[in-house]
Short mmCIF file of C-alpha atoms in Angstrom, two decimals:
data_model
loop_
_atom_site.label_atom_id
_atom_site.label_comp_id
_atom_site.label_asym_id
_atom_site.label_seq_id
_atom_site.Cartn_x
_atom_site.Cartn_y
_atom_site.Cartn_z
CA MET A 1 192.68 -13.28 54.92
CA SER A 2 194.79 -12.17 57.89
CA GLU A 3 198.59 -11.83 57.78
CA ALA A 4 201.03 -12.92 60.48
CA GLU A 5 204.78 -12.93 61.00
CA LEU A 6 205.96 -16.43 61.84
CA ASN A 7 209.10 -18.28 62.85
CA ILE A 8 209.39 -21.58 60.97
CA GLU A 9 210.33 -24.20 63.56
CA GLY A 10 210.61 -27.33 61.45
CA MET A 11 209.48 -29.19 58.36
CA GLY A 12 206.23 -31.16 58.21
CA ARG A 13 205.86 -34.54 56.53
CA ARG A 14 204.25 -32.92 53.45
CA GLY A 15 207.29 -30.71 52.85
CA GLU A 16 205.79 -27.58 54.38
CA GLY A 17 207.33 -25.34 57.03
CA VAL A 18 205.79 -25.71 60.51
CA ALA A 19 205.08 -22.75 62.80
CA ARG A 20 202.95 -21.82 65.80
CA LEU A 21 200.22 -19.20 65.53
CA ASP A 22 197.83 -18.40 68.37
CA ASP A 23 198.54 -21.70 70.15
CA ARG A 24 197.91 -23.77 67.02
CA THR A 25 200.15 -25.42 64.48
CA VAL A 26 200.16 -23.99 60.95
CA PHE A 27 201.95 -25.02 57.76
CA VAL A 28 203.53 -22.70 55.21
CA PRO A 29 204.59 -24.20 51.84
CA GLY A 30 207.82 -22.90 50.34
CA THR A 31 209.49 -22.15 53.67
CA LEU A 32 212.41 -23.71 55.57
CA PRO A 33 213.30 -24.30 59.22
CA ASN A 34 214.72 -21.24 61.03
CA GLU A 35 213.20 -18.76 58.59
CA LYS A 36 211.10 -15.76 59.57
CA VAL A 37 208.25 -15.21 57.15
CA THR A 38 205.02 -13.33 56.61
CA ALA A 39 202.15 -15.62 55.75
CA ALA A 40 198.41 -15.23 55.34
CA GLY A 41 195.34 -17.43 55.59
CA ASP A 42 192.55 -18.52 57.87
CA GLY A 43 193.06 -22.30 58.05
CA ASP A 44 196.00 -24.42 59.12
CA ARG A 45 197.75 -24.06 55.73
CA LEU A 46 198.85 -20.52 55.02
CA ALA A 47 200.16 -18.81 51.90
CA LEU A 48 203.69 -17.41 51.95
CA ILE A 49 203.68 -13.64 51.45
CA ALA A 50 207.32 -12.73 52.10
CA ILE A 51 210.53 -14.16 53.53
CA GLU A 52 211.79 -11.77 56.17
CA ARG A 53 214.87 -13.81 57.13
CA ALA A 54 216.02 -16.56 54.79
CA SER A 55 217.66 -19.79 55.88
CA PRO A 56 221.27 -20.33 54.78
CA ASP A 57 220.00 -23.64 53.43
CA ARG A 58 217.76 -21.90 50.87
CA VAL A 59 218.83 -22.35 47.24
CA THR A 60 217.46 -21.13 43.92
CA PRO A 61 214.97 -23.58 42.34
CA PHE A 62 216.01 -24.80 38.90
CA CYS A 63 212.49 -24.98 37.40
CA ALA A 64 210.76 -21.89 36.02
CA TYR A 65 207.36 -23.23 37.17
CA TYR A 66 208.44 -23.97 40.72
CA GLY A 67 206.17 -22.46 43.33
CA ARG A 68 203.15 -22.55 41.04
CA CYS A 69 203.26 -26.16 39.83
CA GLY A 70 201.83 -28.69 42.27
CA GLY A 71 204.54 -31.25 41.50
CA CYS A 72 207.84 -30.50 43.24
CA GLN A 73 207.79 -29.04 46.74
CA LEU A 74 211.41 -28.82 47.86
CA GLN A 75 213.67 -27.51 45.09
CA HIS A 76 214.43 -24.53 47.36
CA TRP A 77 216.22 -26.65 49.99
CA ARG A 78 219.93 -27.47 50.05
CA GLU A 79 220.69 -31.14 49.40
CA GLU A 80 222.17 -32.18 52.76
CA PRO A 81 219.34 -31.04 55.09
CA TYR A 82 216.76 -32.16 52.53
CA ARG A 83 218.20 -35.70 52.57
CA ALA A 84 218.32 -35.77 56.36
CA TRP A 85 214.67 -34.70 56.56
CA LYS A 86 213.60 -37.28 54.02
CA ALA A 87 215.26 -40.08 55.98
CA SER A 88 213.52 -38.75 59.10
CA LEU A 89 210.13 -39.31 57.45
CA VAL A 90 210.82 -43.03 57.83
CA SER A 91 212.62 -43.02 61.17
CA GLU A 92 209.94 -40.92 62.90
CA GLN A 93 207.16 -43.28 61.82
CA LEU A 94 209.11 -46.26 63.16
CA LYS A 95 209.97 -44.45 66.39
CA ALA A 96 206.31 -43.59 66.96
CA ARG A 97 205.52 -47.32 67.00
CA GLY A 98 208.38 -48.21 69.30
CA LEU A 99 210.40 -49.90 66.56
CA PRO A 100 214.13 -49.61 65.78
CA SER A 101 214.35 -46.31 63.93
CA GLU A 102 217.91 -46.23 62.60
CA ILE A 103 217.99 -45.72 58.83
CA SER A 104 221.03 -47.19 57.06
CA GLY A 105 221.03 -44.34 54.54
CA ILE A 106 219.09 -42.61 51.80
CA ILE A 107 219.96 -43.31 48.18
CA ASP A 108 219.43 -40.74 45.42
CA ALA A 109 217.60 -42.64 42.67
CA HIS A 110 216.47 -39.77 40.45
CA GLY A 111 218.88 -40.87 37.72
CA ALA A 112 217.98 -39.57 34.25
CA GLY A 113 214.59 -38.41 35.55
CA ARG A 114 211.00 -39.55 35.70
CA ARG A 115 210.01 -41.93 32.93
CA ARG A 116 206.27 -41.49 33.31
CA ALA A 117 203.96 -38.50 33.70
CA SER A 118 200.21 -37.92 33.82
CA LEU A 119 199.18 -34.66 32.16
CA HIS A 120 195.89 -32.82 32.32
CA VAL A 121 194.71 -31.36 29.00
CA ARG A 122 191.95 -28.76 28.63
CA LYS A 123 190.46 -26.99 25.62
CA ARG A 124 188.76 -23.63 26.13
CA ASP A 125 187.64 -21.35 23.30
CA GLY A 126 189.92 -23.14 20.88
CA VAL A 127 192.99 -22.78 23.12
CA VAL A 128 194.54 -26.03 24.39
CA THR A 129 196.62 -26.20 27.56
CA ALA A 130 198.53 -29.19 28.91
CA GLY A 131 200.39 -29.55 32.17
CA PHE A 132 199.97 -30.14 35.88
CA MET A 133 197.60 -28.55 38.36
CA GLU A 134 198.83 -25.54 40.28
CA ALA A 135 199.68 -26.22 43.91
CA ARG A 136 196.60 -26.71 46.10
CA THR A 137 194.19 -25.66 43.32
CA HIS A 138 192.19 -27.10 40.44
CA THR A 139 193.74 -24.58 38.05
CA LEU A 140 195.69 -26.11 35.18
CA LEU A 141 199.19 -24.72 34.66
CA ASP A 142 200.24 -24.82 31.00
CA ILE A 143 203.78 -26.20 30.83
CA ALA A 144 206.30 -26.16 27.98
CA SER A 145 208.70 -28.69 29.52
CA CYS A 146 209.53 -30.27 32.87
CA PRO A 147 213.20 -30.59 33.90
CA ILE A 148 212.66 -33.59 36.17
CA LEU A 149 211.49 -35.84 33.33
CA GLU A 150 213.69 -38.14 31.25
CA PRO A 151 214.95 -36.46 28.04
CA ASP A 152 212.71 -38.75 25.96
CA MET A 153 209.71 -37.24 27.76
CA ALA A 154 210.54 -33.66 26.78
CA ARG A 155 207.87 -33.53 24.08
CA ALA A 156 205.09 -34.90 26.30
CA PHE A 157 203.39 -31.54 26.80
CA ASP A 158 203.37 -30.64 23.11
CA MET A 159 201.92 -34.10 22.46
CA GLY A 160 199.25 -33.46 25.06
CA ARG A 161 198.26 -30.21 23.36
CA ALA A 162 198.12 -31.93 19.96
CA ILE A 163 195.88 -34.64 21.37
CA GLY A 164 193.70 -32.10 23.16
CA ALA A 165 193.22 -30.12 19.96
CA LYS A 166 191.30 -33.11 18.54
CA LEU A 167 189.92 -34.84 21.62
CA SER A 168 189.22 -31.80 23.81
CA ASP A 169 189.40 -32.29 27.60
CA CYS A 170 191.35 -35.42 28.58
CA ASP A 171 194.12 -36.79 30.78
CA VAL A 172 197.21 -38.11 29.03
CA ALA A 173 199.54 -40.64 30.67
CA VAL A 174 202.93 -40.87 28.94
CA THR A 175 205.48 -43.59 29.64
CA SER A 176 208.99 -43.81 28.21
CA THR A 177 209.74 -47.39 27.16
CA GLN A 178 212.66 -49.00 25.36
CA THR A 179 210.73 -48.96 22.09
CA GLY A 180 209.23 -45.46 22.32
CA LEU A 181 206.56 -43.48 24.10
CA ASP A 182 203.45 -45.31 25.24
CA VAL A 183 200.46 -42.96 25.55
CA SER A 184 197.22 -43.76 27.34
CA VAL A 185 194.42 -41.19 27.08
CA ARG A 186 191.39 -40.91 29.32
CA ALA A 187 188.90 -38.74 27.43
CA GLU A 188 185.58 -37.40 28.66
CA ARG A 189 183.63 -38.62 25.65
CA LYS A 190 183.43 -42.08 24.11
CA PHE A 191 184.63 -42.80 20.60
CA ALA A 192 182.82 -44.93 18.06
CA GLN A 193 184.67 -47.64 16.16
CA ALA A 194 184.43 -45.53 13.02
CA GLU A 195 186.55 -42.83 14.68
CA HIS A 196 189.43 -45.16 15.53
CA ALA A 197 191.19 -44.65 12.20
CA LYS A 198 191.42 -40.92 12.87
CA LEU A 199 192.68 -41.55 16.41
CA ALA A 200 195.26 -44.00 15.07
CA SER A 201 196.86 -41.19 13.07
CA PHE A 202 198.31 -39.88 16.33
CA VAL A 203 200.69 -42.85 16.44
CA ARG A 204 202.21 -41.83 13.12
CA ASP A 205 201.94 -38.04 13.50
CA LEU A 206 203.37 -37.98 17.03
CA ASN A 207 205.82 -40.87 16.54
CA LEU A 208 204.38 -43.00 19.34
CA ALA A 209 204.95 -46.65 20.12
CA ARG A 210 201.32 -47.16 21.10
CA LEU A 211 198.12 -45.21 21.73
CA SER A 212 195.28 -46.30 24.01
CA VAL A 213 192.09 -44.33 24.55
CA ASN A 214 189.72 -45.04 27.44
CA GLY A 215 191.41 -48.36 28.08
CA GLU A 216 191.28 -49.59 24.48
CA VAL A 217 194.38 -49.96 22.31
CA ILE A 218 193.80 -47.83 19.22
CA ALA A 219 197.06 -48.44 17.35
CA THR A 220 200.52 -49.88 17.91
CA ALA A 221 203.53 -48.96 15.80
CA VAL A 222 205.88 -51.09 17.88
CA PRO A 223 204.93 -52.95 21.10
CA PRO A 224 206.22 -51.04 24.17
CA ARG A 225 208.77 -53.20 25.98
CA MET A 226 210.89 -52.95 29.12
CA GLN A 227 214.13 -54.79 29.83
CA ILE A 228 214.03 -56.27 33.33
CA GLY A 229 217.20 -58.18 34.08
CA LYS A 230 217.44 -60.88 31.42
CA ALA A 231 213.78 -60.54 30.41
CA SER A 232 212.18 -58.32 27.78
CA VAL A 233 208.64 -57.64 29.02
CA ALA A 234 205.72 -56.28 26.99
CA LEU A 235 204.21 -53.40 28.95
CA PRO A 236 200.41 -53.64 29.26
CA PRO A 237 198.47 -50.46 28.41
CA GLY A 238 198.59 -48.22 31.47
CA GLY A 239 200.95 -50.68 33.14
CA PHE A 240 202.69 -49.61 36.37
CA LEU A 241 206.41 -48.85 36.45
CA GLN A 242 208.61 -47.36 39.13
CA ALA A 243 208.96 -43.62 38.53
CA THR A 244 212.61 -43.77 37.44
CA ALA A 245 214.75 -46.46 35.85
CA LEU A 246 217.40 -45.96 38.53
CA GLY A 247 214.71 -46.22 41.19
CA GLU A 248 213.69 -49.64 39.92
CA GLU A 249 217.30 -50.81 39.71
CA THR A 250 218.08 -49.51 43.20
CA LEU A 251 215.04 -51.09 44.84
CA ALA A 252 215.74 -54.40 43.08
CA ARG A 253 219.39 -54.38 44.17
CA LEU A 254 218.40 -53.77 47.80
CA VAL A 255 215.80 -56.55 47.62
CA ILE A 256 218.33 -59.03 46.21
CA GLU A 257 220.84 -58.12 48.93
CA ALA A 258 218.22 -58.55 51.65
CA LEU A 259 217.19 -61.99 50.33
CA GLY A 260 220.70 -63.34 50.79
CA LYS A 261 220.93 -67.01 49.85
CA SER A 262 217.17 -67.68 49.78
CA LYS A 263 216.32 -70.32 47.17
CA SER A 264 212.53 -70.19 47.18
CA VAL A 265 210.88 -66.74 47.17
CA ALA A 266 207.36 -65.34 46.86
CA ASP A 267 207.10 -61.92 45.17
CA LEU A 268 203.83 -60.32 46.28
CA PHE A 269 202.27 -57.33 44.49
CA CYS A 270 204.74 -58.26 41.76
CA GLY A 271 203.48 -56.13 38.83
CA ILE A 272 205.24 -57.03 35.59
CA GLY A 273 208.18 -58.49 37.52
CA PRO A 274 210.79 -55.82 38.35
CA PHE A 275 211.89 -57.98 41.29
CA ALA A 276 210.72 -61.41 40.13
CA PHE A 277 212.92 -61.60 37.04
CA ARG A 278 216.00 -60.44 38.91
CA ILE A 279 215.35 -62.81 41.82
CA ALA A 280 214.84 -65.69 39.37
CA GLU A 281 218.46 -65.45 38.30
CA ARG A 282 219.27 -67.19 41.61
CA ALA A 283 216.04 -68.49 43.19
CA ARG A 284 212.70 -70.08 42.34
CA VAL A 285 209.91 -67.47 42.36
CA GLU A 286 206.18 -67.52 42.98
CA ALA A 287 204.68 -64.18 41.90
CA TYR A 288 201.24 -62.75 42.69
CA ASP A 289 199.36 -59.57 41.79
CA ASN A 290 195.72 -58.62 41.25
CA ASP A 291 196.58 -56.97 37.90
CA ARG A 292 195.77 -59.72 35.40
CA ALA A 293 197.38 -57.90 32.48
CA ALA A 294 200.64 -57.55 34.43
CA ILE A 295 200.58 -61.24 35.36
CA ALA A 296 199.97 -62.20 31.72
CA ALA A 297 202.94 -60.04 30.63
CA LEU A 298 205.15 -61.58 33.33
CA ASN A 299 204.21 -65.13 32.35
CA ALA A 300 204.70 -64.48 28.65
CA ALA A 301 208.19 -63.06 29.22
CA ALA A 302 209.15 -65.86 31.63
CA LYS A 303 208.33 -68.50 29.01
CA VAL A 304 210.84 -67.11 26.49
CA THR A 305 213.64 -65.97 28.82
CA SER A 306 216.55 -68.33 29.33
CA GLY A 307 218.94 -68.47 32.27
CA LEU A 308 216.27 -68.19 34.97
CA LYS A 309 215.07 -70.42 37.77
CA PRO A 310 211.38 -71.39 37.51
CA ILE A 311 208.84 -68.55 37.80
CA THR A 312 205.14 -69.15 38.39
CA ALA A 313 202.81 -66.15 38.35
CA ALA A 314 199.13 -65.97 39.22
CA ALA A 315 196.47 -63.28 39.57
CA ARG A 316 195.38 -62.89 43.19
CA ASP A 317 193.89 -60.10 45.30
CA LEU A 318 196.30 -60.09 48.21
CA PHE A 319 194.20 -57.55 50.13
CA ARG A 320 191.24 -59.92 50.26
CA GLU A 321 193.08 -63.23 49.86
CA PRO A 322 196.59 -62.98 51.29
CA LEU A 323 198.90 -65.98 51.27
CA VAL A 324 198.32 -67.96 54.46
CA PRO A 325 201.01 -69.76 56.51
CA ASN A 326 200.30 -73.18 55.00
CA GLU A 327 200.92 -71.77 51.50
CA MET A 328 204.24 -70.31 52.62
CA LYS A 329 205.70 -73.31 54.44
CA GLU A 330 208.07 -74.20 51.57
CA LEU A 331 209.31 -70.62 51.11
CA ASP A 332 212.64 -69.28 52.34
CA ALA A 333 211.60 -65.67 51.85
CA VAL A 334 208.77 -63.33 50.90
CA VAL A 335 209.03 -59.94 49.21
CA PHE A 336 206.07 -57.58 49.24
CA ASP A 337 205.73 -54.22 47.49
CA PRO A 338 202.14 -53.04 47.94
CA PRO A 339 200.45 -49.79 46.88
CA ARG A 340 200.41 -46.83 49.26
CA ALA A 341 197.75 -48.49 51.44
CA GLY A 342 200.31 -51.07 52.56
CA ALA A 343 199.91 -54.81 53.09
CA GLU A 344 198.23 -55.15 56.48
CA ALA A 345 196.30 -58.35 55.72
CA GLN A 346 199.39 -60.03 54.25
CA ALA A 347 201.62 -58.84 57.10
CA ARG A 348 199.25 -60.48 59.61
CA GLN A 349 199.55 -63.80 57.79
CA LEU A 350 203.32 -63.49 57.56
CA ALA A 351 203.46 -62.82 61.30
CA ARG A 352 201.85 -66.26 61.79
CA SER A 353 204.18 -68.00 59.33
CA LYS A 354 207.60 -69.58 59.69
CA VAL A 355 209.16 -67.79 56.69
CA LYS A 356 212.71 -66.92 57.69
CA THR A 357 213.17 -63.71 55.70
CA VAL A 358 210.69 -60.99 54.74
CA VAL A 359 211.66 -58.03 52.57
CA ALA A 360 209.23 -55.12 52.65
CA VAL A 361 209.22 -52.47 49.94
CA SER A 362 207.01 -49.45 50.50
CA CYS A 363 206.19 -46.02 49.10
CA ASP A 364 204.50 -44.80 52.30
CA ALA A 365 206.33 -44.48 55.61
CA ALA A 366 203.17 -44.60 57.76
CA THR A 367 201.74 -47.83 56.33
CA PHE A 368 205.23 -49.35 56.23
CA ALA A 369 205.65 -48.68 59.96
CA ARG A 370 202.22 -50.21 60.66
CA ASP A 371 203.09 -53.37 58.71
CA ALA A 372 206.53 -53.51 60.35
CA GLU A 373 204.92 -53.39 63.80
CA ILE A 374 202.74 -56.38 62.85
CA LEU A 375 205.77 -58.39 61.70
CA VAL A 376 207.84 -57.53 64.77
CA GLY A 377 204.86 -58.42 66.97
CA GLY A 378 204.86 -61.82 65.25
CA GLY A 379 208.46 -62.51 66.18
CA TYR A 380 210.46 -60.95 63.34
CA ALA A 381 213.52 -58.77 63.93
CA LEU A 382 213.76 -55.58 61.91
CA ASN A 383 217.39 -55.64 60.74
CA LYS A 384 217.94 -52.96 58.13
CA VAL A 385 215.94 -50.08 56.68
CA THR A 386 217.07 -48.09 53.64
CA ALA A 387 215.33 -45.03 52.21
CA VAL A 388 215.35 -44.48 48.44
CA ASP A 389 214.67 -41.08 46.91
CA GLN A 390 213.29 -41.60 43.41
CA PHE A 391 210.56 -38.95 43.87
CA LYS A 392 213.14 -36.25 44.37
CA TRP A 393 212.12 -32.75 45.52
CA SER A 394 208.84 -34.15 46.86
CA SER A 395 207.70 -35.52 50.21
CA HIS A 396 207.43 -39.09 48.88
CA VAL A 397 210.04 -41.66 49.87
CA GLU A 398 210.57 -45.35 49.05
CA ILE A 399 211.67 -47.85 51.66
CA VAL A 400 213.31 -51.29 51.62
CA ALA A 401 213.54 -53.24 54.88
CA GLN A 402 214.69 -56.71 55.89
CA PHE A 403 212.98 -58.77 58.61
CA THR A 404 214.26 -62.14 59.81
CA ARG A 405 213.32 -64.88 62.26
#
């Protein structure tokens, strides 16, 4: 593995320093623009050996595991340039497609911290480890605590080790809900019905709200619930939530602002309703998602929540069966918040529709820019784009944008 002295010229979209070596571009994690470093490796991603000249924007990371853990990438960067770079992740993707690239701002939505985490748990020779994978490896890093998680999540790693002591190798997803911790385990082996009573003891011993193993609810001490606007929603096992509570609130506020006075709105890729319930305080809502459990939870909560305009929710695969223009002719606005792959099929149908306002929410700048290009090509104007940083110290960024006819 050869060593080289490099000048870091910029920051790549994965949060790695960019340099030139022998007429090729290389990436060095843990470095900053304008630094001189020694790095080693044979591919395009090198390992940092030493910092020869540090950037004045370098700060001391606050996590003891930083640099080894594969989670955070940018705790070593001062806040102001970090925020500017993160906004540029969105603007550069828009610019590359010839679209308006001005970003109205980037909002810090870390809040109290992440409210969900997926841990890896391994048992070797009677020793149980629980944590995250080391950066760019398949080596498990045993972690005592993670400072970017909500305080309620502080005991997640000890819980993971306790579960691993009995279940051996598994992955443990922990979610902080209003009624306690919801834990979903994916274990390598299957468990017979006769073993469920022993598994259920975890709920009592670890003070959990609910435990699911391999997709099956084993025991519930108190149903996990989330407050969304006026609605109290039962969280399905393994149900999706935005990473932080403040992230959800911020995205929802931006969506509501972008909808303006719309009275009839479709909420696409709606999940359990983080936008739908808030929108329904002022407008009629049609909600769609391919997650049947999420739709059932949304419908159940809508039936018992007062003070809302009508909400209808239905299971639908919007990748294969997007809403078509005829189905949207009575709508004032459409909101879509797809997974990282984006909403290309739905964007193409929207581009053919007469819906006046479209609000796009995205967790991937590249697929957002692609979908935005489709909408603009169909006659929409891209009015406002806001970046939201709920995955702080990482290269992930959320986006809310308004399009109008």
